[in-house]
Coordinates of C-alpha atoms in Angstrom, one line a residue:
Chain A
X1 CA -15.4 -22.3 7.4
X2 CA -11.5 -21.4 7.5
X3 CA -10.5 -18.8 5.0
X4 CA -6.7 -18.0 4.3
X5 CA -6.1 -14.9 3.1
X6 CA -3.0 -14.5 1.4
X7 CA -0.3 -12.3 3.2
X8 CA 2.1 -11.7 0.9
X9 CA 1.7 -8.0 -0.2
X10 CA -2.1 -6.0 -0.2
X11 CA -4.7 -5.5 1.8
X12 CA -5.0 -8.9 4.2
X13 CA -6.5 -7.1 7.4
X14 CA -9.4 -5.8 5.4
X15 CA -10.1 -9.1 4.0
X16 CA -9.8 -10.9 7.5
X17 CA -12.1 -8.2 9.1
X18 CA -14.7 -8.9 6.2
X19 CA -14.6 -12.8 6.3
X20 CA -15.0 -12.5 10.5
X21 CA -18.1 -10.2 10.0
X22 CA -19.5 -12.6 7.4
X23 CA -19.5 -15.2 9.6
X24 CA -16.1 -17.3 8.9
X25 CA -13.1 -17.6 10.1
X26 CA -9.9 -16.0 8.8
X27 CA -6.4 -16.9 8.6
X28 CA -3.6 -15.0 7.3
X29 CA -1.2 -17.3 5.1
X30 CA 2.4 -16.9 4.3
X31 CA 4.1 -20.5 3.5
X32 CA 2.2 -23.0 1.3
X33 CA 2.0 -25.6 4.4
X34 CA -0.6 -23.1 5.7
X35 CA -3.1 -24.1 2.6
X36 CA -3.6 -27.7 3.7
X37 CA -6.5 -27.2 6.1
X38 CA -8.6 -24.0 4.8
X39 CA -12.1 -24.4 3.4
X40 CA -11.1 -21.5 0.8
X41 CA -8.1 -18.9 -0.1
X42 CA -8.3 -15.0 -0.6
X43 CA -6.1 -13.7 -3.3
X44 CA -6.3 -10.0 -2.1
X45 CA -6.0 -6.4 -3.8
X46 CA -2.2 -4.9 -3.7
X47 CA 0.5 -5.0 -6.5
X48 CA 0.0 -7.7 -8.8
X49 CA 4.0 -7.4 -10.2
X50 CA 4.8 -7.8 -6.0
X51 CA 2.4 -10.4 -5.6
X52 CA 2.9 -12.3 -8.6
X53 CA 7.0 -12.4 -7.5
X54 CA 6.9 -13.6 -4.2
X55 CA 4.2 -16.3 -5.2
X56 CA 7.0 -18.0 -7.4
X57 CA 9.6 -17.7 -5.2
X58 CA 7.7 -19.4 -2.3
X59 CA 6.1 -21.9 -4.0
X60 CA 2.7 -20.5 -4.3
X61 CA 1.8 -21.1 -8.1
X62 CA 2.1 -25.0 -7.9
X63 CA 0.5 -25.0 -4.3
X64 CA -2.3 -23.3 -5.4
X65 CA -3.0 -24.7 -8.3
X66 CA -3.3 -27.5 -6.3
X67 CA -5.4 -26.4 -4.0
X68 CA -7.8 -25.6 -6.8
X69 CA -7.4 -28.9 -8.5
X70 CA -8.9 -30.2 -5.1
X71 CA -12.2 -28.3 -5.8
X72 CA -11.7 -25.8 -3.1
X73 CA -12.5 -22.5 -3.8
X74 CA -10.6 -19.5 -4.3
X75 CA -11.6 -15.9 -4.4
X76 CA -9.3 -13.1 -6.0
X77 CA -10.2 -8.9 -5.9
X78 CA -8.3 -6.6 -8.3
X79 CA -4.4 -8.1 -8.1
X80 CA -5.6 -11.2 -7.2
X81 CA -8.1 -11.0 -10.3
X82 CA -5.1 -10.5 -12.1
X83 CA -3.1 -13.7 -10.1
X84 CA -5.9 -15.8 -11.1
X85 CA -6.1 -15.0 -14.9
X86 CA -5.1 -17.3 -17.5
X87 CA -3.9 -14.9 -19.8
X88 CA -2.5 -11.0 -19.0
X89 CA -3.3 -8.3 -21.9
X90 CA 0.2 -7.1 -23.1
X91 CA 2.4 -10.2 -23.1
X92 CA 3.4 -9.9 -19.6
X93 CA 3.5 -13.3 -18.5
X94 CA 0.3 -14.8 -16.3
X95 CA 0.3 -16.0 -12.5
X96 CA -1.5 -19.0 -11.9
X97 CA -3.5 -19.4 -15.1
X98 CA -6.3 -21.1 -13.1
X99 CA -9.4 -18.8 -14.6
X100 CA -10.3 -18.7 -18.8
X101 CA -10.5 -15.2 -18.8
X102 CA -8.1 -12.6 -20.2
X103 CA -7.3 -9.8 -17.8
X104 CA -6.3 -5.8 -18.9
X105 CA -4.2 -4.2 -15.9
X106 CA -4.4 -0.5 -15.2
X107 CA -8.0 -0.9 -17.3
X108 CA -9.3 2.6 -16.4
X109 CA -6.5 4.6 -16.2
X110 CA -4.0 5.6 -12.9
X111 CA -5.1 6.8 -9.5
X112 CA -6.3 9.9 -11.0
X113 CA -9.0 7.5 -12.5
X114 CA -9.4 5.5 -9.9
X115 CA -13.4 5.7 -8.8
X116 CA -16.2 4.1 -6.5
X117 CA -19.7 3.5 -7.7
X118 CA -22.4 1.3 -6.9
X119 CA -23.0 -2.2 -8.7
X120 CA -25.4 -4.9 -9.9
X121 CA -23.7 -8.4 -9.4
X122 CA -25.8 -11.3 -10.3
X123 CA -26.4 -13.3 -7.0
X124 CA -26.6 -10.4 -4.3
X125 CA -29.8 -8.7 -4.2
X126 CA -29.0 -5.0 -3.8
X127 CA -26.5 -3.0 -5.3
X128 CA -22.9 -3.8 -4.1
X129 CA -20.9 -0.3 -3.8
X130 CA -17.2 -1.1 -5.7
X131 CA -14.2 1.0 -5.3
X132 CA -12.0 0.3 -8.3
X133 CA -8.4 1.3 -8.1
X134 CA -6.2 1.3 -10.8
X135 CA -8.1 -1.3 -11.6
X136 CA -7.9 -4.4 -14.4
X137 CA -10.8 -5.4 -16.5
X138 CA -11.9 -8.7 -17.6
X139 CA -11.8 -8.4 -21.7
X140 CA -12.8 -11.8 -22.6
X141 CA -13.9 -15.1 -20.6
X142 CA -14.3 -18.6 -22.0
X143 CA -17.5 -20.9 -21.8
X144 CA -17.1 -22.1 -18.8
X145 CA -17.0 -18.5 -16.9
X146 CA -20.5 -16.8 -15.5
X147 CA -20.0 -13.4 -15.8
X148 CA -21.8 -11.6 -12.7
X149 CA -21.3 -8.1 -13.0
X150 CA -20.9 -5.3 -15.9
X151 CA -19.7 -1.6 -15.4
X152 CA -20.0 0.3 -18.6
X153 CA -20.5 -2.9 -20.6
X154 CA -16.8 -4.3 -19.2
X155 CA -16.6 -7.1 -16.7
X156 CA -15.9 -6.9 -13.5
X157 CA -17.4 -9.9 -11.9
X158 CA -16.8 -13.4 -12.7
X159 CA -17.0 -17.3 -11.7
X160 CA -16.2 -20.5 -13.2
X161 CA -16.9 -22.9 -10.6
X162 CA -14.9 -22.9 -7.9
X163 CA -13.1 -19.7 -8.7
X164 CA -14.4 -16.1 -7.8
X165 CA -12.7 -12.8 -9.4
X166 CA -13.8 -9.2 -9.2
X167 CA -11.7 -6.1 -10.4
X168 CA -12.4 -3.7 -7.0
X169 CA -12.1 -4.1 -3.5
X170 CA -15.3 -5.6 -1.5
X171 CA -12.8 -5.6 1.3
X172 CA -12.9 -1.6 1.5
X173 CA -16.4 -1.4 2.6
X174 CA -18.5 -2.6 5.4
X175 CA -20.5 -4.0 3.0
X176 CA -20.0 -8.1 3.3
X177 CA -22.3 -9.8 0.5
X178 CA -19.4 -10.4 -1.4
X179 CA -17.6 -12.3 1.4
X180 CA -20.4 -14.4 2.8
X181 CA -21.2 -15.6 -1.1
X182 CA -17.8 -16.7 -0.8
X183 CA -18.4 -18.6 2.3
X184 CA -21.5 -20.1 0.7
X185 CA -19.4 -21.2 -2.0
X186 CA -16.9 -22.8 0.3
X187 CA -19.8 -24.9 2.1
X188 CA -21.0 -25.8 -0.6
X189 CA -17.5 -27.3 -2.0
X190 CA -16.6 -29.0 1.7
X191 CA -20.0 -30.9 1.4
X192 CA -19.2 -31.6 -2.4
X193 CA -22.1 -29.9 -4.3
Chain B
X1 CA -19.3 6.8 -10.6
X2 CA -17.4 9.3 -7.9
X3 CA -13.2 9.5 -8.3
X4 CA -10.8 11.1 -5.8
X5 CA -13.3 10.3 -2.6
X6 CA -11.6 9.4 0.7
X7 CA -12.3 5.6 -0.1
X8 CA -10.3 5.6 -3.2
X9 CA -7.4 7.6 -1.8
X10 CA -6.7 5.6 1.7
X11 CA -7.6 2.6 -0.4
X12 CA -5.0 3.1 -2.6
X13 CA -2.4 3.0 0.0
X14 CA -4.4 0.1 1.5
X15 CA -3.0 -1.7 -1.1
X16 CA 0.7 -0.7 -0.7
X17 CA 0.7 -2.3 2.4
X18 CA 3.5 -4.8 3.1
X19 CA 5.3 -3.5 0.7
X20 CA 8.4 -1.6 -0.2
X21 CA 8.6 2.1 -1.9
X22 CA 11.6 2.7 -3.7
X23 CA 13.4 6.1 -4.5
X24 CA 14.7 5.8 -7.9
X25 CA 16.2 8.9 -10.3
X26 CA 15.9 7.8 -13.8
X27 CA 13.7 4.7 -16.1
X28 CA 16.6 2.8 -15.5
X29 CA 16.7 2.2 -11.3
X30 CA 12.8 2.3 -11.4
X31 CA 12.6 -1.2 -13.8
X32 CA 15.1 -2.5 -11.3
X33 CA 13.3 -2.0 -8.6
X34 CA 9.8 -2.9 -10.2
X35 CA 11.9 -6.2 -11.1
X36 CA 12.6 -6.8 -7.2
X37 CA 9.3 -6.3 -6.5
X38 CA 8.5 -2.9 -5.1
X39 CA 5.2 -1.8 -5.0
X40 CA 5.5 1.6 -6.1
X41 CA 8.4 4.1 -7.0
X42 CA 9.1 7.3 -5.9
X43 CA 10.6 9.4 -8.7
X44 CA 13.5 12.1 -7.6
X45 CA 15.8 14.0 -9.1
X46 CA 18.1 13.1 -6.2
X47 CA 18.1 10.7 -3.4
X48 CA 17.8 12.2 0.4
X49 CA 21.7 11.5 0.8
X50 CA 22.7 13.4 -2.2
X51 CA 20.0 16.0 -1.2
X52 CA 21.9 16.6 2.0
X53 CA 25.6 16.4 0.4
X54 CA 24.5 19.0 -2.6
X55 CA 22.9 21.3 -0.1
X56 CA 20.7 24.2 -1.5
X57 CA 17.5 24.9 -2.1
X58 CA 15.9 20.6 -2.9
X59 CA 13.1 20.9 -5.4
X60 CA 10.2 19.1 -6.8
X61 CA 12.0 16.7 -10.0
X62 CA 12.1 17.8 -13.8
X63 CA 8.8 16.8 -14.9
X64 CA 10.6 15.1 -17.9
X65 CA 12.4 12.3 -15.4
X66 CA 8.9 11.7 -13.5
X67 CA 7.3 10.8 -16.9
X68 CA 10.3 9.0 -18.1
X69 CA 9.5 6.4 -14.7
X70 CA 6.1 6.3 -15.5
X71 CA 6.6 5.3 -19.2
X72 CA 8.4 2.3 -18.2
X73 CA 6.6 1.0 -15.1
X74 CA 3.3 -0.8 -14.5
X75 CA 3.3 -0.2 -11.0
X76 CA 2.3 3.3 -9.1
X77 CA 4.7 6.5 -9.1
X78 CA 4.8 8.7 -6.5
X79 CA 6.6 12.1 -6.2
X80 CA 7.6 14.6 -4.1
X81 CA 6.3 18.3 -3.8
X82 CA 7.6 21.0 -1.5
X83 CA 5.7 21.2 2.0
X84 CA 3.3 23.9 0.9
X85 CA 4.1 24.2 -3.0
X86 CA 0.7 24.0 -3.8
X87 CA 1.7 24.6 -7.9
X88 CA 4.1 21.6 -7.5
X89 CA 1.9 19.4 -6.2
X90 CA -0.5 20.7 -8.9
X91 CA 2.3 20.2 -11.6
X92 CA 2.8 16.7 -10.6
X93 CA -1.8 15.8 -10.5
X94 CA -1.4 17.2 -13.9
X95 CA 1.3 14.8 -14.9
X96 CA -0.8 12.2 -13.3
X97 CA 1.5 11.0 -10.7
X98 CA -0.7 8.2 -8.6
X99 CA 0.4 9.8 -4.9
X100 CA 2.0 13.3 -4.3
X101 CA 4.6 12.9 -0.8
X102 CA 4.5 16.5 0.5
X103 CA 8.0 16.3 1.7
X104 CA 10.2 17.5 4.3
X105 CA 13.4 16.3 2.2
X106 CA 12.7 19.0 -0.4
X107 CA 13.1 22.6 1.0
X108 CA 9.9 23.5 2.5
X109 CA 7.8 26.7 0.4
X110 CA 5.8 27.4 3.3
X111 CA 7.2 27.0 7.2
X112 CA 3.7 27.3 8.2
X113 CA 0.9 26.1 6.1
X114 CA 0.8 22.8 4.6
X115 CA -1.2 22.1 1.2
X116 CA -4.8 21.5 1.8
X117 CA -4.8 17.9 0.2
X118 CA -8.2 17.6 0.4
X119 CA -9.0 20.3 -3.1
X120 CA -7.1 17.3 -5.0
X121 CA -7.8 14.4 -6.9
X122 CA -4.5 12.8 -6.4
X123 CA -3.7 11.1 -2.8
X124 CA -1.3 12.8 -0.6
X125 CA 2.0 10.9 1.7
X126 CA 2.9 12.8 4.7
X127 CA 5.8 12.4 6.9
X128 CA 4.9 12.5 10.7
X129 CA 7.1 12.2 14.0
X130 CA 4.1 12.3 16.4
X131 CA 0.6 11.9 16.9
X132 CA 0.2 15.5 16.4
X133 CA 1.4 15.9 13.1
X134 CA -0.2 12.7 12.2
X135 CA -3.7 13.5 13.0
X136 CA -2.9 17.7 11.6
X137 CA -1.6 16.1 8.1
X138 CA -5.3 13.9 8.3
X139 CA -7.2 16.7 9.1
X140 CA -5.4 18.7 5.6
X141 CA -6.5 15.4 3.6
X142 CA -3.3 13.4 3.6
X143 CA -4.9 9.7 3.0
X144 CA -1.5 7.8 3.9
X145 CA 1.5 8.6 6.1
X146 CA 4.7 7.8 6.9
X147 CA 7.4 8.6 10.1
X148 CA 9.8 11.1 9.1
X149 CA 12.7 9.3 10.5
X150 CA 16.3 11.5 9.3
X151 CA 16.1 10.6 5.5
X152 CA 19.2 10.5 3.8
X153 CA 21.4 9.4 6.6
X154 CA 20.9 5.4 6.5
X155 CA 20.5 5.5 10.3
X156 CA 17.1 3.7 11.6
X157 CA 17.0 5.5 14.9
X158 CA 14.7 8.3 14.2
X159 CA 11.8 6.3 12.6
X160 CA 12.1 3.9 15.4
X161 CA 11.6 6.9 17.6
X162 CA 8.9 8.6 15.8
X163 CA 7.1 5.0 14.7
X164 CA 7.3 4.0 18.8
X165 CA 6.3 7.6 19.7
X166 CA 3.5 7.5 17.5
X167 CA 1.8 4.1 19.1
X168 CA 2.5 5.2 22.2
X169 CA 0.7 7.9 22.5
X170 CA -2.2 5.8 20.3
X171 CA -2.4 3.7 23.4
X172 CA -2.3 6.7 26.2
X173 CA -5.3 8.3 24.0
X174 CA -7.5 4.8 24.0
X175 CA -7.4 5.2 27.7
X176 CA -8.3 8.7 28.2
X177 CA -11.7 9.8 29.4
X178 CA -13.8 11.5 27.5
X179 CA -13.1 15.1 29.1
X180 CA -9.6 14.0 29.4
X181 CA -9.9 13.8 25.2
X182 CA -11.0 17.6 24.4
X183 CA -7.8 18.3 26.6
X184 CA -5.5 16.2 24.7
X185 CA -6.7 17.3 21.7
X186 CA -6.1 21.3 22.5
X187 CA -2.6 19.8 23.3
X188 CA -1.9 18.2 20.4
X189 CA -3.5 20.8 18.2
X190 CA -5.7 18.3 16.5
X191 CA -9.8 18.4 15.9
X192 CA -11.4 16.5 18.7
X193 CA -13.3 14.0 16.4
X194 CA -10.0 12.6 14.8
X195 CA -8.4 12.3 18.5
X196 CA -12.2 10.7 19.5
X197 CA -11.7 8.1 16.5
X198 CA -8.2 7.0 17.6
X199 CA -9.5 6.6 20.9
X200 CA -12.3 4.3 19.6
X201 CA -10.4 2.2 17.0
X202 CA -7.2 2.5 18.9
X203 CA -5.4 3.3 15.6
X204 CA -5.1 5.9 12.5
X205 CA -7.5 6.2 9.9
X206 CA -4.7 5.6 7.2
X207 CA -1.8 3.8 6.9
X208 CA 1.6 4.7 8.2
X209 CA 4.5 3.3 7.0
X210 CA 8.5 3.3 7.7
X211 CA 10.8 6.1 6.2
X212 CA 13.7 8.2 6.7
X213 CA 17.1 5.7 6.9
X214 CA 15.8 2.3 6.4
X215 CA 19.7 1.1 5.2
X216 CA 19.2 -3.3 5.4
X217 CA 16.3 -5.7 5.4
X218 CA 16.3 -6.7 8.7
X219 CA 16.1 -2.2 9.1
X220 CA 12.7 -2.7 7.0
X221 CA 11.9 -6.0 9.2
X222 CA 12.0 -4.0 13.0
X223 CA 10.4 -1.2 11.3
X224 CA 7.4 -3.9 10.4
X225 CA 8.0 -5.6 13.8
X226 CA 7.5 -2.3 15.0
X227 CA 4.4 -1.6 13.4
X228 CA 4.5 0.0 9.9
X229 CA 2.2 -1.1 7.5
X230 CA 5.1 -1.1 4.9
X231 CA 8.4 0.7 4.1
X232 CA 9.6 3.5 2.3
X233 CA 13.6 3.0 1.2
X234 CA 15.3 6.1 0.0
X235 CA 19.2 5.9 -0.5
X236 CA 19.4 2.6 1.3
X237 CA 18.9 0.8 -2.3
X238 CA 20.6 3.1 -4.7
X239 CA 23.3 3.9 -3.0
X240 CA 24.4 0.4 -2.0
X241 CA 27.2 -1.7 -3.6
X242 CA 24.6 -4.1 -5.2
X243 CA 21.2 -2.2 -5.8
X244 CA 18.6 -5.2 -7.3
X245 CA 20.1 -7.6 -4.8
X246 CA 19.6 -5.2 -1.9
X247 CA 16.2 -4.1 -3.3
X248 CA 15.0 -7.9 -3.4
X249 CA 16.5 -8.6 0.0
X250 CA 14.4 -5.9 1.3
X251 CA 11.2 -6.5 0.2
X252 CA 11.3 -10.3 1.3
X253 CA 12.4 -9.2 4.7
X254 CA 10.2 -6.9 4.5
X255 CA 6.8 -9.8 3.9
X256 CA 8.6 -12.5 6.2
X257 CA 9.3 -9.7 8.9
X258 CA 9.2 -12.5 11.7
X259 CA 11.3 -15.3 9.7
X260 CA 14.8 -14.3 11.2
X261 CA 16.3 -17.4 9.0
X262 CA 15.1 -15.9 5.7
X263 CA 15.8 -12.8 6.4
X264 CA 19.4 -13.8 7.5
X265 CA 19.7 -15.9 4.4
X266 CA 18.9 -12.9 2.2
X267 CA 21.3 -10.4 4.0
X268 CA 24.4 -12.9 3.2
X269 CA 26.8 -11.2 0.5
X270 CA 24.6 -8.1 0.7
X271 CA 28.0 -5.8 0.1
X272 CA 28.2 -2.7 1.7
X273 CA 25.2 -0.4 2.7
X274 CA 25.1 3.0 2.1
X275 CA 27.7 4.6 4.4
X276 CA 25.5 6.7 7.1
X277 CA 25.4 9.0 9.3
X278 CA 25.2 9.8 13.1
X279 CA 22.3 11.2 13.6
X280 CA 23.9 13.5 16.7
X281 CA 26.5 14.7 14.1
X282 CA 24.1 16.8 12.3
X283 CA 24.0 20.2 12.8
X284 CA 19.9 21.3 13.8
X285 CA 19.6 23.2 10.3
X286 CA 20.7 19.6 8.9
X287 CA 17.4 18.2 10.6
X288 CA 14.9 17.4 7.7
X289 CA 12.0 16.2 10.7
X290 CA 12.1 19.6 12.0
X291 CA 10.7 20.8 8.8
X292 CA 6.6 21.2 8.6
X293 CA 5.7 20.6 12.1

């Protein structure tokens, strides 16, 4: 399975790294001609603002949403949580509005808040250990969204369908669940399950 | 549920990477430069170049314009403490700054000790010049740092020095043997088990970025074709003809470091840069790397 990563802004080597270990193969993407062959795109952690800026002025938002509309799956952690959302707590205007969930940025506070603990997420067996920084929250999610994980009674893991969004950084540890059930997802979408 | 760990700190800057830090001195230049698309601010009572012209003793900024920036922004604020002004660093966790830069633009407290970094909850940004102080500022807790370059004078050829100096002698210490290592290490003044980790990895534990007289984009682009995991821009935006163009311009070059074409198309009509200085023109008590060795 190829996986782009998305190398606008964030934390694209840690992502790579994790994909390779989990058994896929990663590509780092920069222009939207990049998308046309992967099995799956990485929205990755970094400054959502930054992100969310040089996604519109490269032609990202349409892409992508296309890319999506084609069933192929697309996995965002913490900024790309928030790229994913369909609506941002707050007014500020969303990214690419592909997920019915409602995103709060910031959720727990500034660095000085920022925190790693360990996790149940619905799907992995063992605990996954999450390092949230400055991390959004997940405040409400439509029908359609499977929520996978709860810290404190607040979201932090999600799917609806083809779409994966978690508020830390899987990418920070060596641990690669995470990745691999995104590879799994992206099988499952190239053979059209 | 554990905050302030080593994870959380580097991983904070983790997530700065490819991206542009911006000096600004008031709410106002901090929401332009959010708009352009920095990824964090650096609050300051004064820019490096203004630092330099005002001479005097440079301290850490009036706590009131460092919570002014982070009333208006979304995105992380960084600021400056004194290199081993342990209460300034302390005054600015209590304000609840997101990263403390213990810096050699402000008049140093302490000409030998640095702050031990790792007693806080708040990440630390150290400047560097070589491997040395690199690995000495890790070994104090810094979790991110950055070359030292000559801040202030919008001249790019001391962090090319210390950027090229620093992987350079990264690559000389992956091929040392292993008795060759506890040599180096007395050399360098570092603990043998950071120089040991370089030596397997082949790189730092944290990330390094650009600083000290990134003036132009295609400045932040070489710094980034250099190596950097991301730029710092101190008077280069502010003290340009056009700051939010030059701000923008920068932080595309600085993503599409390798598309010459973009970058040229977004250094068209630029104006004028901040003037700068020659770096052989300053006198050695002029020399900000010099400070906190």
């Amino acid at each position: 399975m190829k996986i782009g990563i998305l190398a606008l802004q964030g934390a694209v080597a840690e992502h790579m790294r994790s994909i390779e270990a989990a058994g896929g193969q990663a590509v780092a993407v920069k222009t939207v001609d990049q998308l046309f062959d992967l099995d799956g795109l990485i929205i990755p952690g970094g400054e959502s603002t930054t992100i969310g800026k040089l996604m519109r002025k490269y032609g990202f938002i349409e892409a992508i949403q296309q890319f999506a509309a084609q069933g192929k799956p697309l996995f965002g952690t913490c900024a790309g949580l928030i790229a994913l959302a369909e609506r941002i707590a707050g007014g500020e205007e969303a990214h690419l509005k592909l997920m019915d969930i409602t995103v709060a940025r910031n959720a727990f506070g500034r660095q000085r808040e920022s925190f790693e603990t360990d996790l149940e997420v619905d799907g992995i067996e063992e605990r996954v250990r999450a390092v949230f920084i400055r991390a959004p929250l997940i405040t409400e999610v439509g029908l359609s969204v499977k929520v996978l994980s709860t810290y404190n009674r607040e979201i932090v893991t999600a799917r609806q369908g083809n779409l994966l969004a978690c508020s830390y950084h899987p990418e920070l540890t060596d641990d690669f669940r995470l990745h691999a059930y995104f590879l799994q997802m992206a099988r499952e979408a190239a053979v059209g399950i | 549920m554990e905050t302030g760990t080593l994870r959380v700190k580097r991983g904070m800057a983790e997530m700065q990477k490819g991206g542009v830090i911006m000096d600004v001195m008031n709410a106002e230049q901090a929401k332009i430069a959010e708009a352009a698309g920095a990824t964090a601010v650096m609050a300051l009572e004064r820019v490096p170049s203004d630092i330099r012209a005002a001479g005097g003793v440079a301290r850490m900024a009036d706590p009131t314009i460092v919570e002014e920036v982070m009333k208006v922004v979304s995105i992380p604020v960084m600021a400056k403490a004194r290199i081993g002004h342990y209460v300034e660093a302390k005054v600015l966790e209590s304000l609840g700054v997101d990263y403390i830069d213990e810096s050699e633009v402000l008049t140093p407290a302490d000409e030998v000790f640095h702050i031990d970094k790792t007693e806080f909850t708040i990440p630390f940004v150290c400047g560097a010049k070589d491997l040395g102080e690199a690995l000495r500022r890790i070994q104090e807790g810094a979790a991110m740092l950055r070359t030292k370059g000559e801040p202030g004078t919008g001249n790019i050829v001391e962090a090319v020095r210390h950027l090229r100096l620093i992987n350079g002698q990264i690559r000389k210490v992956q091929n040392l043997s292993k008795d060759e290592l506890y040599h180096e290490a007395k050399t360098l003044g570092v603990a043998y088990e950071l120089l040991l980790g370089v030596h397997e990895t082949g790189k730092l534990p944290v990330v390094n970025f650009a600083a000290g007289g990134v003036a132009t984009p295609s400045d932040a682009a070489l710094m980034m074709h250099l190596g950097a995991d991301g730029v710092f821009v101190g008077s280069g935006i502010f003290k340009s003809d056009s700051p939010e163009k030059f701000a923008r311009a920068i932080v595309e070059a600085t993503t599409h470091y390798q598309d010459y074409k973009l970058i040229a198309e977004v250094s068209k009509n630029l104006g004028t840069p901040m003037k700068g200085i020659e770096i052989s023109k300053l006198h050695a008590t002029e020399r900000m790397q010099d400070r906190g060795l």
